[in-house]
Amino acid sequence: MNPMDLFKNIQNLQSGMKDMQEQLKDIVVIGTAGGGMVAIEMNGQMQVIGVRIEREVVDPEDIGMLEDLVRAAFNDAFAKVREEMQNKLSGGLGNLNLPPDLLNNLGNPG
């Protein structure tokens, strides 16, 4: 490969990554569990920006159930962010020749 072509590709990638970071700021999803009794709001930068827990699921005798619901809501939000990222960015970054499974390789939260 021509070194100048490689340099152009790197510049395109840097520009594309800046654009991608800007687009990620606009992604906001809500993951839920327990029929909506637990909800987690997450942005495209994988930051939790809100948590809502209905009073009915708070049982001091069964903290494990609440922990499971929070984990499930987080995983739901995480999956939705990944899906939004793939949908939003697949067209915009298609000309950068990035690996098609780049977003699928994001770490799984558990």
Short mmCIF file of N, CA and C in Angstrom, two decimals:
data_model
loop_
_atom_site.label_atom_id
_atom_site.label_comp_id
_atom_site.label_asym_id
_atom_site.label_seq_id
_atom_site.Cartn_x
_atom_site.Cartn_y
_atom_site.Cartn_z
N MET A 1 0.85 -1.18 0.00
CA MET A 1 0.00 0.00 0.00
C MET A 1 0.89 1.24 0.00
N ASN A 2 0.48 2.19 -0.74
CA ASN A 2 1.17 3.47 -0.84
C ASN A 2 1.11 4.18 0.52
N PRO A 3 2.24 4.66 1.03
CA PRO A 3 2.24 5.35 2.33
C PRO A 3 1.31 6.56 2.36
N MET A 4 1.15 7.25 1.25
CA MET A 4 0.25 8.41 1.22
C MET A 4 -1.20 7.96 1.37
N ASP A 5 -1.55 6.82 0.76
CA ASP A 5 -2.90 6.28 0.91
C ASP A 5 -3.16 5.90 2.37
N LEU A 6 -2.16 5.32 2.99
CA LEU A 6 -2.29 4.95 4.40
C LEU A 6 -2.51 6.19 5.26
N PHE A 7 -1.75 7.24 4.97
CA PHE A 7 -1.88 8.49 5.72
C PHE A 7 -3.28 9.07 5.53
N LYS A 8 -3.81 9.04 4.31
CA LYS A 8 -5.16 9.55 4.04
C LYS A 8 -6.20 8.74 4.81
N ASN A 9 -6.01 7.42 4.85
CA ASN A 9 -6.95 6.57 5.58
C ASN A 9 -6.94 6.89 7.07
N ILE A 10 -5.76 7.16 7.60
CA ILE A 10 -5.66 7.51 9.02
C ILE A 10 -6.36 8.83 9.29
N GLN A 11 -6.16 9.79 8.40
CA GLN A 11 -6.83 11.08 8.56
C GLN A 11 -8.35 10.92 8.48
N ASN A 12 -8.82 10.10 7.54
CA ASN A 12 -10.26 9.85 7.41
C ASN A 12 -10.79 9.18 8.67
N LEU A 13 -10.03 8.26 9.21
CA LEU A 13 -10.45 7.55 10.41
C LEU A 13 -10.55 8.53 11.58
N GLN A 14 -9.56 9.40 11.74
CA GLN A 14 -9.59 10.38 12.83
C GLN A 14 -10.80 11.29 12.69
N SER A 15 -11.06 11.76 11.50
CA SER A 15 -12.20 12.63 11.26
C SER A 15 -13.50 11.88 11.54
N GLY A 16 -13.56 10.64 11.08
CA GLY A 16 -14.75 9.82 11.31
C GLY A 16 -14.99 9.55 12.77
N MET A 17 -13.92 9.34 13.52
CA MET A 17 -14.05 9.08 14.96
C MET A 17 -14.56 10.32 15.69
N LYS A 18 -14.12 11.50 15.28
CA LYS A 18 -14.63 12.73 15.89
C LYS A 18 -16.12 12.86 15.61
N ASP A 19 -16.51 12.60 14.38
CA ASP A 19 -17.93 12.66 14.02
C ASP A 19 -18.72 11.63 14.83
N MET A 20 -18.16 10.45 14.98
CA MET A 20 -18.84 9.39 15.72
C MET A 20 -19.03 9.81 17.18
N GLN A 21 -18.02 10.40 17.80
CA GLN A 21 -18.14 10.83 19.19
C GLN A 21 -19.25 11.87 19.35
N GLU A 22 -19.38 12.76 18.38
CA GLU A 22 -20.45 13.75 18.43
C GLU A 22 -21.82 13.09 18.31
N GLN A 23 -21.93 12.10 17.43
CA GLN A 23 -23.20 11.41 17.25
C GLN A 23 -23.57 10.59 18.49
N LEU A 24 -22.57 10.04 19.17
CA LEU A 24 -22.84 9.23 20.35
C LEU A 24 -23.46 10.04 21.47
N LYS A 25 -23.15 11.33 21.52
CA LYS A 25 -23.73 12.19 22.56
C LYS A 25 -25.24 12.26 22.44
N ASP A 26 -25.75 12.08 21.23
CA ASP A 26 -27.18 12.22 20.98
C ASP A 26 -27.98 10.95 21.28
N ILE A 27 -27.30 9.83 21.45
CA ILE A 27 -28.00 8.58 21.69
C ILE A 27 -28.39 8.50 23.17
N VAL A 28 -29.66 8.28 23.44
CA VAL A 28 -30.14 8.06 24.80
C VAL A 28 -31.17 6.94 24.73
N VAL A 29 -31.00 5.91 25.55
CA VAL A 29 -31.93 4.78 25.57
C VAL A 29 -32.35 4.51 27.01
N ILE A 30 -33.45 3.76 27.14
CA ILE A 30 -33.91 3.34 28.45
C ILE A 30 -34.04 1.82 28.42
N GLY A 31 -33.28 1.17 29.28
CA GLY A 31 -33.38 -0.27 29.44
C GLY A 31 -34.27 -0.57 30.64
N THR A 32 -35.09 -1.61 30.51
CA THR A 32 -36.02 -1.92 31.59
C THR A 32 -35.94 -3.39 31.97
N ALA A 33 -36.48 -3.67 33.15
CA ALA A 33 -36.60 -5.05 33.63
C ALA A 33 -37.81 -5.11 34.56
N GLY A 34 -38.31 -6.32 34.75
CA GLY A 34 -39.44 -6.50 35.64
C GLY A 34 -40.68 -5.78 35.16
N GLY A 35 -40.90 -5.80 33.85
CA GLY A 35 -42.08 -5.12 33.31
C GLY A 35 -42.04 -3.62 33.49
N GLY A 36 -40.84 -3.05 33.51
CA GLY A 36 -40.69 -1.61 33.66
C GLY A 36 -40.55 -1.15 35.10
N MET A 37 -40.49 -2.10 36.01
CA MET A 37 -40.37 -1.73 37.43
C MET A 37 -38.99 -1.15 37.75
N VAL A 38 -37.99 -1.53 36.95
CA VAL A 38 -36.65 -0.96 37.07
C VAL A 38 -36.27 -0.44 35.69
N ALA A 39 -35.80 0.80 35.64
CA ALA A 39 -35.41 1.40 34.36
C ALA A 39 -34.07 2.10 34.52
N ILE A 40 -33.22 1.93 33.51
CA ILE A 40 -31.91 2.60 33.49
C ILE A 40 -31.80 3.37 32.19
N GLU A 41 -31.48 4.65 32.33
CA GLU A 41 -31.28 5.52 31.17
C GLU A 41 -29.78 5.62 30.92
N MET A 42 -29.38 5.38 29.66
CA MET A 42 -27.96 5.34 29.33
C MET A 42 -27.74 6.14 28.04
N ASN A 43 -26.60 6.83 27.98
CA ASN A 43 -26.28 7.55 26.75
C ASN A 43 -25.34 6.74 25.87
N GLY A 44 -25.05 7.26 24.71
CA GLY A 44 -24.21 6.56 23.74
C GLY A 44 -22.76 6.44 24.15
N GLN A 45 -22.39 7.09 25.22
CA GLN A 45 -21.02 6.95 25.74
C GLN A 45 -20.99 5.94 26.88
N MET A 46 -22.05 5.12 26.96
CA MET A 46 -22.18 4.05 27.96
C MET A 46 -22.19 4.57 29.39
N GLN A 47 -22.68 5.79 29.58
CA GLN A 47 -22.80 6.35 30.92
C GLN A 47 -24.25 6.22 31.37
N VAL A 48 -24.45 5.74 32.58
CA VAL A 48 -25.79 5.69 33.15
C VAL A 48 -26.14 7.10 33.59
N ILE A 49 -27.23 7.62 33.03
CA ILE A 49 -27.62 9.00 33.35
C ILE A 49 -28.89 9.07 34.17
N GLY A 50 -29.51 7.92 34.40
CA GLY A 50 -30.70 7.91 35.24
C GLY A 50 -31.07 6.49 35.65
N VAL A 51 -31.64 6.38 36.85
CA VAL A 51 -32.10 5.09 37.36
C VAL A 51 -33.45 5.34 38.03
N ARG A 52 -34.41 4.47 37.72
CA ARG A 52 -35.73 4.55 38.36
C ARG A 52 -36.09 3.16 38.87
N ILE A 53 -36.44 3.07 40.14
CA ILE A 53 -36.84 1.81 40.76
C ILE A 53 -38.19 2.04 41.43
N GLU A 54 -39.19 1.27 41.01
CA GLU A 54 -40.52 1.38 41.61
C GLU A 54 -40.49 0.83 43.03
N ARG A 55 -41.20 1.46 43.89
CA ARG A 55 -41.24 1.11 45.31
C ARG A 55 -41.63 -0.36 45.52
N GLU A 56 -42.49 -0.89 44.67
CA GLU A 56 -43.00 -2.25 44.85
C GLU A 56 -41.90 -3.32 44.77
N VAL A 57 -40.80 -3.04 44.08
CA VAL A 57 -39.76 -4.06 43.95
C VAL A 57 -38.68 -3.96 45.02
N VAL A 58 -38.83 -3.02 45.91
CA VAL A 58 -37.86 -2.87 47.00
C VAL A 58 -38.36 -3.70 48.19
N ASP A 59 -37.78 -4.88 48.31
CA ASP A 59 -38.12 -5.79 49.41
C ASP A 59 -36.85 -6.07 50.19
N PRO A 60 -36.76 -5.54 51.42
CA PRO A 60 -35.54 -5.73 52.21
C PRO A 60 -35.21 -7.21 52.45
N GLU A 61 -36.20 -8.05 52.31
CA GLU A 61 -35.98 -9.49 52.51
C GLU A 61 -35.47 -10.19 51.26
N ASP A 62 -35.50 -9.48 50.12
CA ASP A 62 -35.08 -10.10 48.86
C ASP A 62 -34.26 -9.12 48.02
N ILE A 63 -33.14 -8.70 48.55
CA ILE A 63 -32.25 -7.76 47.85
C ILE A 63 -31.72 -8.39 46.57
N GLY A 64 -31.54 -9.70 46.56
CA GLY A 64 -31.04 -10.40 45.37
C GLY A 64 -31.93 -10.17 44.15
N MET A 65 -33.25 -10.16 44.35
CA MET A 65 -34.16 -9.93 43.23
C MET A 65 -33.96 -8.52 42.66
N LEU A 66 -33.83 -7.54 43.53
CA LEU A 66 -33.61 -6.16 43.08
C LEU A 66 -32.29 -6.05 42.33
N GLU A 67 -31.26 -6.70 42.84
CA GLU A 67 -29.97 -6.69 42.15
C GLU A 67 -30.10 -7.31 40.76
N ASP A 68 -30.83 -8.40 40.66
CA ASP A 68 -31.05 -9.04 39.35
C ASP A 68 -31.79 -8.12 38.40
N LEU A 69 -32.80 -7.41 38.90
CA LEU A 69 -33.57 -6.49 38.06
C LEU A 69 -32.70 -5.32 37.57
N VAL A 70 -31.87 -4.79 38.46
CA VAL A 70 -30.98 -3.69 38.07
C VAL A 70 -29.99 -4.16 37.01
N ARG A 71 -29.42 -5.34 37.23
CA ARG A 71 -28.48 -5.90 36.25
C ARG A 71 -29.17 -6.12 34.90
N ALA A 72 -30.37 -6.67 34.93
CA ALA A 72 -31.10 -6.93 33.68
C ALA A 72 -31.44 -5.62 32.97
N ALA A 73 -31.83 -4.60 33.70
CA ALA A 73 -32.14 -3.30 33.09
C ALA A 73 -30.89 -2.68 32.48
N PHE A 74 -29.77 -2.80 33.19
CA PHE A 74 -28.51 -2.28 32.65
C PHE A 74 -28.15 -3.00 31.35
N ASN A 75 -28.23 -4.32 31.36
CA ASN A 75 -27.90 -5.09 30.16
C ASN A 75 -28.83 -4.75 29.01
N ASP A 76 -30.10 -4.50 29.30
CA ASP A 76 -31.06 -4.11 28.27
C ASP A 76 -30.66 -2.75 27.68
N ALA A 77 -30.32 -1.81 28.54
CA ALA A 77 -29.90 -0.48 28.08
C ALA A 77 -28.62 -0.58 27.24
N PHE A 78 -27.67 -1.38 27.71
CA PHE A 78 -26.41 -1.55 27.00
C PHE A 78 -26.65 -2.12 25.60
N ALA A 79 -27.51 -3.12 25.50
CA ALA A 79 -27.82 -3.72 24.20
C ALA A 79 -28.50 -2.70 23.28
N LYS A 80 -29.36 -1.88 23.84
CA LYS A 80 -30.04 -0.86 23.04
C LYS A 80 -29.06 0.20 22.55
N VAL A 81 -28.10 0.59 23.38
CA VAL A 81 -27.10 1.56 22.94
C VAL A 81 -26.29 0.98 21.79
N ARG A 82 -25.86 -0.27 21.92
CA ARG A 82 -25.09 -0.91 20.84
C ARG A 82 -25.90 -0.93 19.55
N GLU A 83 -27.16 -1.27 19.66
CA GLU A 83 -28.01 -1.32 18.47
C GLU A 83 -28.16 0.07 17.84
N GLU A 84 -28.37 1.08 18.68
CA GLU A 84 -28.48 2.46 18.18
C GLU A 84 -27.18 2.90 17.52
N MET A 85 -26.06 2.54 18.15
CA MET A 85 -24.77 2.91 17.58
C MET A 85 -24.59 2.28 16.20
N GLN A 86 -24.93 1.01 16.09
CA GLN A 86 -24.79 0.33 14.80
C GLN A 86 -25.69 0.96 13.75
N ASN A 87 -26.92 1.27 14.13
CA ASN A 87 -27.85 1.88 13.18
C ASN A 87 -27.40 3.27 12.77
N LYS A 88 -27.00 4.06 13.73
CA LYS A 88 -26.65 5.46 13.48
C LYS A 88 -25.33 5.59 12.72
N LEU A 89 -24.39 4.73 13.04
CA LEU A 89 -23.05 4.91 12.52
C LEU A 89 -22.73 4.05 11.30
N SER A 90 -23.53 3.06 11.02
CA SER A 90 -23.20 2.17 9.91
C SER A 90 -23.13 2.93 8.59
N GLY A 91 -24.05 3.85 8.37
CA GLY A 91 -24.02 4.63 7.13
C GLY A 91 -22.93 5.69 7.15
N GLY A 92 -22.79 6.37 8.28
CA GLY A 92 -21.86 7.49 8.36
C GLY A 92 -20.40 7.10 8.28
N LEU A 93 -20.07 5.90 8.73
CA LEU A 93 -18.66 5.48 8.74
C LEU A 93 -18.37 4.41 7.70
N GLY A 94 -19.35 4.12 6.86
CA GLY A 94 -19.18 3.06 5.87
C GLY A 94 -18.02 3.28 4.93
N ASN A 95 -17.68 4.53 4.65
CA ASN A 95 -16.60 4.81 3.70
C ASN A 95 -15.21 4.74 4.34
N LEU A 96 -15.14 4.40 5.63
CA LEU A 96 -13.84 4.33 6.29
C LEU A 96 -13.25 2.94 6.28
N ASN A 97 -13.97 1.97 5.74
CA ASN A 97 -13.50 0.58 5.67
C ASN A 97 -13.15 0.02 7.05
N LEU A 98 -13.99 0.31 8.04
CA LEU A 98 -13.79 -0.25 9.37
C LEU A 98 -14.34 -1.67 9.40
N PRO A 99 -13.83 -2.51 10.30
CA PRO A 99 -14.35 -3.88 10.39
C PRO A 99 -15.85 -3.85 10.68
N PRO A 100 -16.66 -4.66 10.00
CA PRO A 100 -18.11 -4.62 10.19
C PRO A 100 -18.55 -4.98 11.60
N ASP A 101 -17.76 -5.75 12.32
CA ASP A 101 -18.15 -6.14 13.66
C ASP A 101 -17.48 -5.30 14.74
N LEU A 102 -17.00 -4.11 14.39
CA LEU A 102 -16.30 -3.26 15.34
C LEU A 102 -17.14 -3.00 16.58
N LEU A 103 -18.42 -2.63 16.40
CA LEU A 103 -19.26 -2.34 17.54
C LEU A 103 -19.66 -3.59 18.30
N ASN A 104 -19.69 -4.73 17.63
CA ASN A 104 -20.02 -5.97 18.33
C ASN A 104 -18.91 -6.38 19.28
N ASN A 105 -17.72 -5.85 19.09
CA ASN A 105 -16.60 -6.20 19.94
C ASN A 105 -16.51 -5.37 21.21
N LEU A 106 -17.51 -4.49 21.42
CA LEU A 106 -17.53 -3.75 22.68
C LEU A 106 -17.72 -4.75 23.82
N GLY A 107 -17.12 -4.47 24.94
CA GLY A 107 -17.21 -5.39 26.07
C GLY A 107 -18.64 -5.61 26.50
N ASN A 108 -18.95 -6.82 26.90
CA ASN A 108 -20.27 -7.16 27.41
C ASN A 108 -20.28 -6.87 28.90
N PRO A 109 -21.28 -6.09 29.41
CA PRO A 109 -21.26 -5.70 30.79
C PRO A 109 -21.49 -6.82 31.78
N GLY A 110 -21.90 -7.96 31.32
CA GLY A 110 -22.09 -9.06 32.25
C GLY A 110 -23.40 -9.63 32.07
#
